[in-house]
Coordinates of N, CA and C and ligand atoms in Angstrom, one line a residue:
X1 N 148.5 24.2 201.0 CA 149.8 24.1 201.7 C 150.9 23.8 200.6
X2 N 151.3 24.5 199.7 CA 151.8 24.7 199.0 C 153.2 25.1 199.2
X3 N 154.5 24.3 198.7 CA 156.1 24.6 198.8 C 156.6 23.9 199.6
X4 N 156.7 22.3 200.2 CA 157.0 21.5 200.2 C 158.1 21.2 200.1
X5 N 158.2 20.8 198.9 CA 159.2 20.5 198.0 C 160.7 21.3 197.5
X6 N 159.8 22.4 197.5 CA 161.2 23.6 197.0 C 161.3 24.2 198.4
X7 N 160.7 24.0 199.7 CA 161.4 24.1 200.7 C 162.1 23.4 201.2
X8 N 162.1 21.9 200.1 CA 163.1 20.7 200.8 C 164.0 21.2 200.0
X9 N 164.2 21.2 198.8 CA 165.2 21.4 197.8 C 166.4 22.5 198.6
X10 N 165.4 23.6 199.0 CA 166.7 24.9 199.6 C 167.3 24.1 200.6
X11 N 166.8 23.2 201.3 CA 167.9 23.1 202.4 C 168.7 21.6 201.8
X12 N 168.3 21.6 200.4 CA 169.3 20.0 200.0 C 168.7 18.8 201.0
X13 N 167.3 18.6 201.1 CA 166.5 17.4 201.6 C 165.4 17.2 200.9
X14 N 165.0 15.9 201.4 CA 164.0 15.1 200.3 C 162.8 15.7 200.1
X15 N 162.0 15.7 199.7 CA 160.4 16.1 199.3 C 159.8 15.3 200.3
X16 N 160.1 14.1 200.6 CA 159.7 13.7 202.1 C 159.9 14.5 203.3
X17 N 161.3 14.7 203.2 CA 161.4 15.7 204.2 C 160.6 16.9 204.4
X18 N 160.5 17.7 203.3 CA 159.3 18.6 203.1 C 158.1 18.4 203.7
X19 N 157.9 17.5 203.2 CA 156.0 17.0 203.7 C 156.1 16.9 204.8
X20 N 157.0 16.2 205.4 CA 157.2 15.9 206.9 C 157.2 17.4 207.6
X21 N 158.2 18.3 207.5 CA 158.1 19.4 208.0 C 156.5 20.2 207.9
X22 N 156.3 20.2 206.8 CA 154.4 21.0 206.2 C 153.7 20.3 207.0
X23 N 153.9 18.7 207.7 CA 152.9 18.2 208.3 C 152.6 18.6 209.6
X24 N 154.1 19.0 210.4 CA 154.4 19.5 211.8 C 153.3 20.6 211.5
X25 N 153.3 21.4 210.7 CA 153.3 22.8 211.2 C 152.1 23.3 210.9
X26 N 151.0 21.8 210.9 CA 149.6 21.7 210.4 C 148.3 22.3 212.0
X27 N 148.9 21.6 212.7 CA 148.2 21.5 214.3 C 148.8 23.1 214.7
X28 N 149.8 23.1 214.9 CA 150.4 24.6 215.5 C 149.6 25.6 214.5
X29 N 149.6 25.8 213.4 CA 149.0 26.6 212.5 C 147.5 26.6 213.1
X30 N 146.9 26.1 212.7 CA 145.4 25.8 213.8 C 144.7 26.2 215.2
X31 N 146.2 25.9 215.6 CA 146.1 26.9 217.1 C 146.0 27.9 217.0
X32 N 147.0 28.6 216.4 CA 147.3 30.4 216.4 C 145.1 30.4 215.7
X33 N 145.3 29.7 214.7 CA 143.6 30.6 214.0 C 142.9 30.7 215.4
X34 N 142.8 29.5 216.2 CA 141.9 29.2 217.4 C 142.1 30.6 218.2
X35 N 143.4 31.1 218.5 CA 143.6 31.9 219.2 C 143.5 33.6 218.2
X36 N 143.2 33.1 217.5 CA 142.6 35.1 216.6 C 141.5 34.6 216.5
X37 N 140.4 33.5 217.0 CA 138.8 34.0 217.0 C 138.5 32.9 215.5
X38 N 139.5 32.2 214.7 CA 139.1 31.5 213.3 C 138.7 30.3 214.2
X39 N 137.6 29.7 213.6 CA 137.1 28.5 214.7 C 137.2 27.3 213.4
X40 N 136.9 28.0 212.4 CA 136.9 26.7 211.4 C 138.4 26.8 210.2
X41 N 139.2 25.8 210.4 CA 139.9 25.6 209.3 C 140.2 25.0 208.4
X42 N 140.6 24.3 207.5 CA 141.0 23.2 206.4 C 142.0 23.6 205.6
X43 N 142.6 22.1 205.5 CA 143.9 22.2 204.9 C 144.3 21.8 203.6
X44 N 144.1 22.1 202.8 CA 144.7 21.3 201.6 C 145.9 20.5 201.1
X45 N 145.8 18.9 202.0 CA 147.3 18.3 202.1 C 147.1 17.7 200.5
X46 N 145.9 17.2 200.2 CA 146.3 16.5 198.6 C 145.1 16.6 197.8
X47 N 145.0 17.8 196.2 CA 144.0 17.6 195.5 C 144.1 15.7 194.5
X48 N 142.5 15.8 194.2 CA 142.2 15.0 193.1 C 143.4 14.7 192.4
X49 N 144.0 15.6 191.5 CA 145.5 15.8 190.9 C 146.5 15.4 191.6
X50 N 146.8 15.7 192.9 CA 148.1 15.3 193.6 C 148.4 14.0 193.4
X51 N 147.1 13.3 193.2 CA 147.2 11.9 193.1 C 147.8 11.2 192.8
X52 N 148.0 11.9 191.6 CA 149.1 11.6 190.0 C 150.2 11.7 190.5
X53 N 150.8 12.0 191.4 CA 152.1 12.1 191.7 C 152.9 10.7 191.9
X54 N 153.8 10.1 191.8 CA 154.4 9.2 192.0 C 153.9 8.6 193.0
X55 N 153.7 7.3 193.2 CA 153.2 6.5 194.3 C 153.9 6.8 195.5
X56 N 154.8 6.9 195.3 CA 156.3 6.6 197.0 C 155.8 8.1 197.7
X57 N 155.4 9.1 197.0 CA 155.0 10.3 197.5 C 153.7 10.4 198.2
X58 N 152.6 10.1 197.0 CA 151.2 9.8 198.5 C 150.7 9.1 198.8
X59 N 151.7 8.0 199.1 CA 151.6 6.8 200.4 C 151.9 7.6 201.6
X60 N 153.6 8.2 201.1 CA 154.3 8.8 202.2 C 152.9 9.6 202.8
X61 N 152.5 10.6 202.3 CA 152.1 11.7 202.7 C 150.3 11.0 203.4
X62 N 149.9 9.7 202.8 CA 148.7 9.3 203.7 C 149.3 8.5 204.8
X63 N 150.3 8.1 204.9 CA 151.4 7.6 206.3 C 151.5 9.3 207.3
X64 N 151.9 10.0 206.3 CA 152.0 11.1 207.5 C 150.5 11.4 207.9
X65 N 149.3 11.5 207.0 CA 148.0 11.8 207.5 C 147.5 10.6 209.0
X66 N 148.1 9.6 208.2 CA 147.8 9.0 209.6 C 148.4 9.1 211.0
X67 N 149.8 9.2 210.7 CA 150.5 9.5 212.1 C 150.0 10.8 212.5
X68 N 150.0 11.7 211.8 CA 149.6 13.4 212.7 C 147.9 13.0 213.1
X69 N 147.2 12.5 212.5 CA 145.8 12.2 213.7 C 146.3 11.4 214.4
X70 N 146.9 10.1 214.7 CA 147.2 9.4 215.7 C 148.2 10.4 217.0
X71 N 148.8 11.2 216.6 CA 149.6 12.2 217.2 C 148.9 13.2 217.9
X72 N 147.9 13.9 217.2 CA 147.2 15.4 217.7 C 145.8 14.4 218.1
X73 N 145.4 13.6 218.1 CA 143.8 13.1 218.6 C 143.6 13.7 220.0
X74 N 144.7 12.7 221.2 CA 144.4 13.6 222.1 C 144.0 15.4 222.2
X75 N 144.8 16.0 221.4 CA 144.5 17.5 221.4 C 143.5 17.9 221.1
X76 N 143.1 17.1 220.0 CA 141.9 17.2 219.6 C 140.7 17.3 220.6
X77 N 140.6 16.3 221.5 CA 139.7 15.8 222.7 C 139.7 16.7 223.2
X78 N 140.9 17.1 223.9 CA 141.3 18.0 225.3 C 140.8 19.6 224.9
X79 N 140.7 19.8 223.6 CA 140.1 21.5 222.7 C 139.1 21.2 222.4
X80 N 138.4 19.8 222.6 CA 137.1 20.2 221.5 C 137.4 20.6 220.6
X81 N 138.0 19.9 219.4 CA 137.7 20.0 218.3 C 137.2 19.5 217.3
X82 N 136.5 19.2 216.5 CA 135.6 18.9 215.6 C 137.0 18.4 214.1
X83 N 136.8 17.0 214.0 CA 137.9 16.8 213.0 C 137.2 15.7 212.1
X84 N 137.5 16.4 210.7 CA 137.1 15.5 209.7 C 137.8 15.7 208.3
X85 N 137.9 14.4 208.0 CA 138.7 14.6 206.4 C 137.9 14.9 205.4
X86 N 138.1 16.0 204.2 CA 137.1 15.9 203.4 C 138.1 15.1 202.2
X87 N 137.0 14.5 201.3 CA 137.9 14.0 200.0 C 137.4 12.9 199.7
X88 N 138.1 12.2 199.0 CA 137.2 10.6 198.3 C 138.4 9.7 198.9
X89 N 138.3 9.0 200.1 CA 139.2 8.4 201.0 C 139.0 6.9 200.7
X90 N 138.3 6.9 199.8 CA 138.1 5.3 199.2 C 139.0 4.4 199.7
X91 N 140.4 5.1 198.4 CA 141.0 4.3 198.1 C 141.8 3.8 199.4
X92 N 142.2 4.8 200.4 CA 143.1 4.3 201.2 C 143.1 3.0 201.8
X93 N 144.6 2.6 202.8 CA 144.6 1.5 203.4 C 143.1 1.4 204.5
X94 N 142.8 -0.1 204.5 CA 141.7 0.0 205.6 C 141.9 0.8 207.2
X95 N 143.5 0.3 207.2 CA 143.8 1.1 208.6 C 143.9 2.6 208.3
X96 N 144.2 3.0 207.6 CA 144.4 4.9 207.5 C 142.8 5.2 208.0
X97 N 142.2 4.2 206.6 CA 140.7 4.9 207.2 C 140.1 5.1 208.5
X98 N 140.5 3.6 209.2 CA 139.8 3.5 210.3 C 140.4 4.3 211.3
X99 N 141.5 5.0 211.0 CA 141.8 6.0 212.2 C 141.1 7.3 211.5
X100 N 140.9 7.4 210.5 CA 140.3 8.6 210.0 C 138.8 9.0 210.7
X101 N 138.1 7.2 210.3 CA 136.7 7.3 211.0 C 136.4 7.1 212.5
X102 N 137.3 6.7 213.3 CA 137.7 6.4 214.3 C 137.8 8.6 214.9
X103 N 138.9 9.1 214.6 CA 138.9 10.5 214.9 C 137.6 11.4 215.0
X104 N 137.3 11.3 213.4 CA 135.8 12.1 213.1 C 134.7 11.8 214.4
X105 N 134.6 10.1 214.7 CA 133.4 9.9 215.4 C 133.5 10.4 216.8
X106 N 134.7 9.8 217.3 CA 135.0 10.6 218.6 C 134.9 12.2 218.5
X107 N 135.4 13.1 217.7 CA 135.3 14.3 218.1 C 133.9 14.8 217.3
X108 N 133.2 13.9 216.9 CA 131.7 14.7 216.2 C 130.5 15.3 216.8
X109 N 131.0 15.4 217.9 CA 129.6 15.8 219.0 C 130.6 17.6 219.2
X110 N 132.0 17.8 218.9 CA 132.1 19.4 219.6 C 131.5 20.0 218.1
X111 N 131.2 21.4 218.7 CA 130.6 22.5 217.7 C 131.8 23.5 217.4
X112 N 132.1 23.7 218.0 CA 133.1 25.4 218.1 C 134.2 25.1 217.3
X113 N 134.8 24.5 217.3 CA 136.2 24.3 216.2 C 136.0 23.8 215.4
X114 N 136.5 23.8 214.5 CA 136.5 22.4 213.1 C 138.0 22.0 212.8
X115 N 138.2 21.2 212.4 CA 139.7 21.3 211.7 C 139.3 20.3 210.5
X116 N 139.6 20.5 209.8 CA 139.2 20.0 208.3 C 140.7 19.2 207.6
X117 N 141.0 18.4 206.6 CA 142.0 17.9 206.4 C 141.1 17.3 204.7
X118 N 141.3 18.2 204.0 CA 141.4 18.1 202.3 C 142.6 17.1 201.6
X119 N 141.8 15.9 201.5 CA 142.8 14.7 201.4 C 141.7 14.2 199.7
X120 N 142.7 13.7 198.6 CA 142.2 13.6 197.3 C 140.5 14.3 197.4
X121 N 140.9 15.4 197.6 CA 139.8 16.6 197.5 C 139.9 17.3 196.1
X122 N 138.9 17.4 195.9 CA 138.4 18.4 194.4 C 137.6 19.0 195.0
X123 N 137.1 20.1 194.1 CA 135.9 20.9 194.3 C 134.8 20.5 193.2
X124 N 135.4 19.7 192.1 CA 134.9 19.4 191.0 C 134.3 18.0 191.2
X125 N 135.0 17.3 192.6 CA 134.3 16.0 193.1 C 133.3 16.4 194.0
X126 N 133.4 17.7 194.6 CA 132.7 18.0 195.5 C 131.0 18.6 195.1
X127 N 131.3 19.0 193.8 CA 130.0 19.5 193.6 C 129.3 18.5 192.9
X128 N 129.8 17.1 192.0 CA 129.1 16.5 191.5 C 129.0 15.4 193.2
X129 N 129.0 15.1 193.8 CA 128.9 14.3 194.7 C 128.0 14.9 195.2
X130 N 127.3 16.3 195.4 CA 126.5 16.8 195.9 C 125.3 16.9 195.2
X131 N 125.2 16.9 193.6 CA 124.4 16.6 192.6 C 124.0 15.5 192.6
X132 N 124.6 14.6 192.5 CA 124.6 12.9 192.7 C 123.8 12.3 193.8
X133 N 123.4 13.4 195.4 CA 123.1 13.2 196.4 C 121.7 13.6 196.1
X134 N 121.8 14.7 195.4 CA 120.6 15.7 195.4 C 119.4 14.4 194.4
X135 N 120.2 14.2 193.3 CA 119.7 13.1 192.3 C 118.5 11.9 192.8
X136 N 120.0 11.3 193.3 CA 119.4 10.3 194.4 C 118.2 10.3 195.5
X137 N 118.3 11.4 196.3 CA 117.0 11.7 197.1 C 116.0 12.2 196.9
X138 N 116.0 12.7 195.5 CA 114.9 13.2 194.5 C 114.8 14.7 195.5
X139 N 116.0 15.3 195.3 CA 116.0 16.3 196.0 C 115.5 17.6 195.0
X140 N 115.2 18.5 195.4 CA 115.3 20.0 194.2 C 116.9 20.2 194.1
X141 N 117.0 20.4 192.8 CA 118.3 21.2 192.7 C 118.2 22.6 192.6
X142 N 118.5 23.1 193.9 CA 118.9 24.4 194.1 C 120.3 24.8 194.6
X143 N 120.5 26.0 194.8 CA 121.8 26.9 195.2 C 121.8 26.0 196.6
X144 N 120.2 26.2 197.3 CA 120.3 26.0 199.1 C 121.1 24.5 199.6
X145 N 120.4 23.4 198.5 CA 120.3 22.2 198.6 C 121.9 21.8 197.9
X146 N 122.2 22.0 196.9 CA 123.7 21.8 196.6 C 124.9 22.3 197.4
X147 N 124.5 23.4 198.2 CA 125.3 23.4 199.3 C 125.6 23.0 200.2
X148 N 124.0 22.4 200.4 CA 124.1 21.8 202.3 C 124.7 20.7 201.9
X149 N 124.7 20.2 200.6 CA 124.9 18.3 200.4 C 126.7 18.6 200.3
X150 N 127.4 19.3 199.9 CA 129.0 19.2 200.2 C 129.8 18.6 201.0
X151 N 130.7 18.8 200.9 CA 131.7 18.1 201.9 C 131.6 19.4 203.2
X152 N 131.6 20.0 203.4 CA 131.8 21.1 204.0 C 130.7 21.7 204.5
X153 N 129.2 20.8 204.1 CA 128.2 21.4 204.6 C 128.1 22.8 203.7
X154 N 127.5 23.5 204.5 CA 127.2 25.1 204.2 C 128.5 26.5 204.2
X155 N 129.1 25.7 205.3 CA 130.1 26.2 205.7 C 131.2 26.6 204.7
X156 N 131.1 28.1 204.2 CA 132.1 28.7 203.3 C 133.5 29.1 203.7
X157 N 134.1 29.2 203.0 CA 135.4 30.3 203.9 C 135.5 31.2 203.7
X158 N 135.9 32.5 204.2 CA 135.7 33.8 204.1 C 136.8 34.2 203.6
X159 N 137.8 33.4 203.8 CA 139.2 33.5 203.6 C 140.2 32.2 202.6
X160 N 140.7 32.3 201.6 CA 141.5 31.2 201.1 C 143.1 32.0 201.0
X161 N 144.0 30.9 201.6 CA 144.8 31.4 201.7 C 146.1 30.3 200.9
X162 N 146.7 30.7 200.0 CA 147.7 29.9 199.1 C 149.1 30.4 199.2
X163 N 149.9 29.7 200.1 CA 151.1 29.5 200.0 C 152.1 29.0 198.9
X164 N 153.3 29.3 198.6 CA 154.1 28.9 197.7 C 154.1 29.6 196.2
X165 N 153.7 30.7 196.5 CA 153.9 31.5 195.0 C 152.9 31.4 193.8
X166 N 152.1 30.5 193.3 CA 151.0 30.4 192.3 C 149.7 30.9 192.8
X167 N 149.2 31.7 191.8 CA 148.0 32.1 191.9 C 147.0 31.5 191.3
X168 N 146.2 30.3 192.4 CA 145.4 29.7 191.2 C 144.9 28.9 192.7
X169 N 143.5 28.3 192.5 CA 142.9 27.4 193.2 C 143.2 26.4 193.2
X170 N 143.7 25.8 191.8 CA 144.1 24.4 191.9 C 142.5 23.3 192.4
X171 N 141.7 23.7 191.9 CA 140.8 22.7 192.3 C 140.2 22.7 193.8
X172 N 140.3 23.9 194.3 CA 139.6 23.8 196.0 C 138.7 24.6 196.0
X173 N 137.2 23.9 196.7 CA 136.4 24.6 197.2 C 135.9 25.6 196.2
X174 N 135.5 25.1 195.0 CA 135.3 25.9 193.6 C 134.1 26.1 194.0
X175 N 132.8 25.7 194.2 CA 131.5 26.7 194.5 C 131.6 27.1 196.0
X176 N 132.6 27.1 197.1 CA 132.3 27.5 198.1 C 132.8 28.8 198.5
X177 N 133.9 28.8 197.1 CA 134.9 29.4 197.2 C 134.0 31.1 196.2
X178 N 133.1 31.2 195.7 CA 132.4 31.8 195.4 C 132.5 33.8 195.3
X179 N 132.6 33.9 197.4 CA 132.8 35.0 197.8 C 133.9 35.2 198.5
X180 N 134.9 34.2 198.4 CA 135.8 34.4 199.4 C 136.9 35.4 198.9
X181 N 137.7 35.7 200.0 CA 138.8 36.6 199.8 C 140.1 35.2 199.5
X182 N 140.6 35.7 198.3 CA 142.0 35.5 198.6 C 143.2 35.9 198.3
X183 N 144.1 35.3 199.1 CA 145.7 35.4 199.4 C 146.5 34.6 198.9
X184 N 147.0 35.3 198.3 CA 148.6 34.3 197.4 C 149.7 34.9 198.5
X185 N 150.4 33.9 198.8 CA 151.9 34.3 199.7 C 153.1 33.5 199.0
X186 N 154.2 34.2 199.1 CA 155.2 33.3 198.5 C 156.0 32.8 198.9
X187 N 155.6 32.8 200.8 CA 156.2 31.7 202.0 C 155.6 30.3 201.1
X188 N 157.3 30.1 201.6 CA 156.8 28.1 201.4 C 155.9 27.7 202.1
X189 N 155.0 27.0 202.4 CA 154.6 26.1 203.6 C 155.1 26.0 204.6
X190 N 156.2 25.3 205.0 CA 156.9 24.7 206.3 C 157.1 26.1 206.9
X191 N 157.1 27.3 205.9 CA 158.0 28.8 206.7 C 156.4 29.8 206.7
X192 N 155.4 29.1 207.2 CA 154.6 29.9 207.2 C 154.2 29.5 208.6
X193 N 154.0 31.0 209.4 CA 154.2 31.1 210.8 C 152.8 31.7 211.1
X194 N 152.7 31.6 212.9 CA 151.7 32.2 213.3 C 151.4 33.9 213.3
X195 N 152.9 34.2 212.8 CA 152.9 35.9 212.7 C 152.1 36.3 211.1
X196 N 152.4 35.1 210.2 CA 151.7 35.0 208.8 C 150.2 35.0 209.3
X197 N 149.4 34.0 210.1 CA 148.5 34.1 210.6 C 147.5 35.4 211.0
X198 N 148.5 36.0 211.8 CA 148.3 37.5 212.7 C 147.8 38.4 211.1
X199 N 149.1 38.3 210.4 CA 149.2 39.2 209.6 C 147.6 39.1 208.5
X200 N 148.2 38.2 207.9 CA 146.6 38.2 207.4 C 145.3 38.3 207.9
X201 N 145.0 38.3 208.9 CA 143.7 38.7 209.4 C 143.4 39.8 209.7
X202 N 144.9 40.8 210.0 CA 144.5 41.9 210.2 C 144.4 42.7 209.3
X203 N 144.9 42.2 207.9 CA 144.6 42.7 206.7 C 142.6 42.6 205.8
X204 N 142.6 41.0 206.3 CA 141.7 40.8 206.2 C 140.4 41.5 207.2
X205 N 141.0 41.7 208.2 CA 140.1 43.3 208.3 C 139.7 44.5 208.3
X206 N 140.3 44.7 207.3 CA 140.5 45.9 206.3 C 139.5 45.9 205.3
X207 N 139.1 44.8 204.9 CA 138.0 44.4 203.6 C 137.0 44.4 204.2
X208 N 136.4 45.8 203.1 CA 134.9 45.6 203.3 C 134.3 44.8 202.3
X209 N 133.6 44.1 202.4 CA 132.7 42.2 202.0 C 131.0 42.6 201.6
X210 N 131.4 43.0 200.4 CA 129.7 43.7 200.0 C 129.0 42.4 199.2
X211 N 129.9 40.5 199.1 CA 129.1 40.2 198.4 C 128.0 40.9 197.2
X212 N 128.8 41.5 196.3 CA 128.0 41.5 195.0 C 127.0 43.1 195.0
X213 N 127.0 43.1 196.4 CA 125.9 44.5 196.8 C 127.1 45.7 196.8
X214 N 125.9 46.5 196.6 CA 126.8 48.1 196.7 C 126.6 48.6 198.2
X215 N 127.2 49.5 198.7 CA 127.0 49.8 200.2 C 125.6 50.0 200.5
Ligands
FPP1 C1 152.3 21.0 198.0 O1 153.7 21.2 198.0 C2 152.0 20.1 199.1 C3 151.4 18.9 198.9 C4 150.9 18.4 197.7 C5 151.2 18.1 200.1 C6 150.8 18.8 201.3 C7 151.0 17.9 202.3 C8 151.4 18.2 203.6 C9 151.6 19.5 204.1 C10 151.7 17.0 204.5 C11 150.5 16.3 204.8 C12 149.8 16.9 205.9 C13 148.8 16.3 206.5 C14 148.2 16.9 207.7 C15 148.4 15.0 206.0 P1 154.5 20.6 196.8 O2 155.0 19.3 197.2 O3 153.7 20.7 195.5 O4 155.7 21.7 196.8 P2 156.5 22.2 195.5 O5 155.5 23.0 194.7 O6 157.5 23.1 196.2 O7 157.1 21.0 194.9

């Protein structure tokens, strides 16, 4: 969710502002996937890195994590949806968490949707934490077993989609991210709509997905 900032900048408002706006437009985004058939999504609101950003910024932005679950929970309930943060949520306030773990437990019993929320997420945390797991359990290290142990389970995405003009991962979903298709767009964030949604998937069905194989 990339362009925030330089979508606050154009209209002459804060980088708060920004985030604020990117955060609205997190749940509505989600719907439209729900409604083209995407059952699972995740968001990338803050890498490993983001971290580094001035304190007043991701406080702000784990205050907004917590008011948009406190906000969309009900929705959550009433869709069945399946909500969990991935990331290293350590550090946060005890209360952020406990609405965090509080959300996840209540909606952990639906199957069909997911909504995902990539909060001090790496993929670089994500794959040694799964090594770490494997270690510990005196597990085999294989492809099968380093996958299932992730944040994300098994569960790949077919699709990565990067708002705000850079082409680069930036640290997400680096072994899940493997086979996936991706999209650079040079909509800001906050100006990325359900017709962006439409649009990409019908592009995205255009790709034939030979994983590595020839026809
Ligand atoms: C990147 O834009 C955006 C972020 C690092 C934060 C994304 C956060 C949100 C959308 C709000 C939080 C949402 C939830 C659901 C908690 P940028 O600030 O790097 O933009 P710029 O590149 O234009 O400066």
């Amino acid at each position: 969710m990339d362009g925030n900032g330089r979508w606050a900048d154009k209209h002459g408002k804060t980088r708060q502002f920004g985030h604020e706006q990117g955060s609205s437009n997190v749940y509505d985004i989600f719907l439209s996937c729900v409604e083209l058939d995407i059952n699972t999504a995740t968001f990338f609101a803050m890498s490993s890195e983001n971290m580094n950003r001035p304190r007043e910024e991701t406080e702000f932005i784990s205050i907004l994590l917590d008011n948009s679950i406190k906000k969309h929970l009900p929705d959550l309930l009433d869709n069945q949806i399946k909500f969990k943060v991935i990331g290293d949520i350590s550090h946060l306030p005890e209360n952020i968490k406990k609405t965090i773990e509080h959300a996840e437990t209540v909606t952990s019993m639906f199957t069909r949707y997911k909504l995902n929320i990539a909060y001090n997420y790496g993929g670089q945390w994500d794959i040694l934490n799964s090594i770490k797991t494997l270690l510990d359990n005196k597990l085999e290290i294989s492809n099968e077993n380093l996958s299932k142990y992730l944040s994300t389970g098994s569960d790949f995405p077919d699709l990565i989609v990067r708002t705000g003009g850079y082409k680069r991962l930036s640290n997400f979903m680096l072994w899940q991210a493997a086979y996936s298709e991706l999209i650079f767009l040079n909509t800001l964030w906050p100006e990325f709509s359900s017709k962006d949604v439409s649009n990409i998937l019908n592009n995205y069905k255009l790709i034939k997905r030979k994983f590595g194989k020839v026809d």
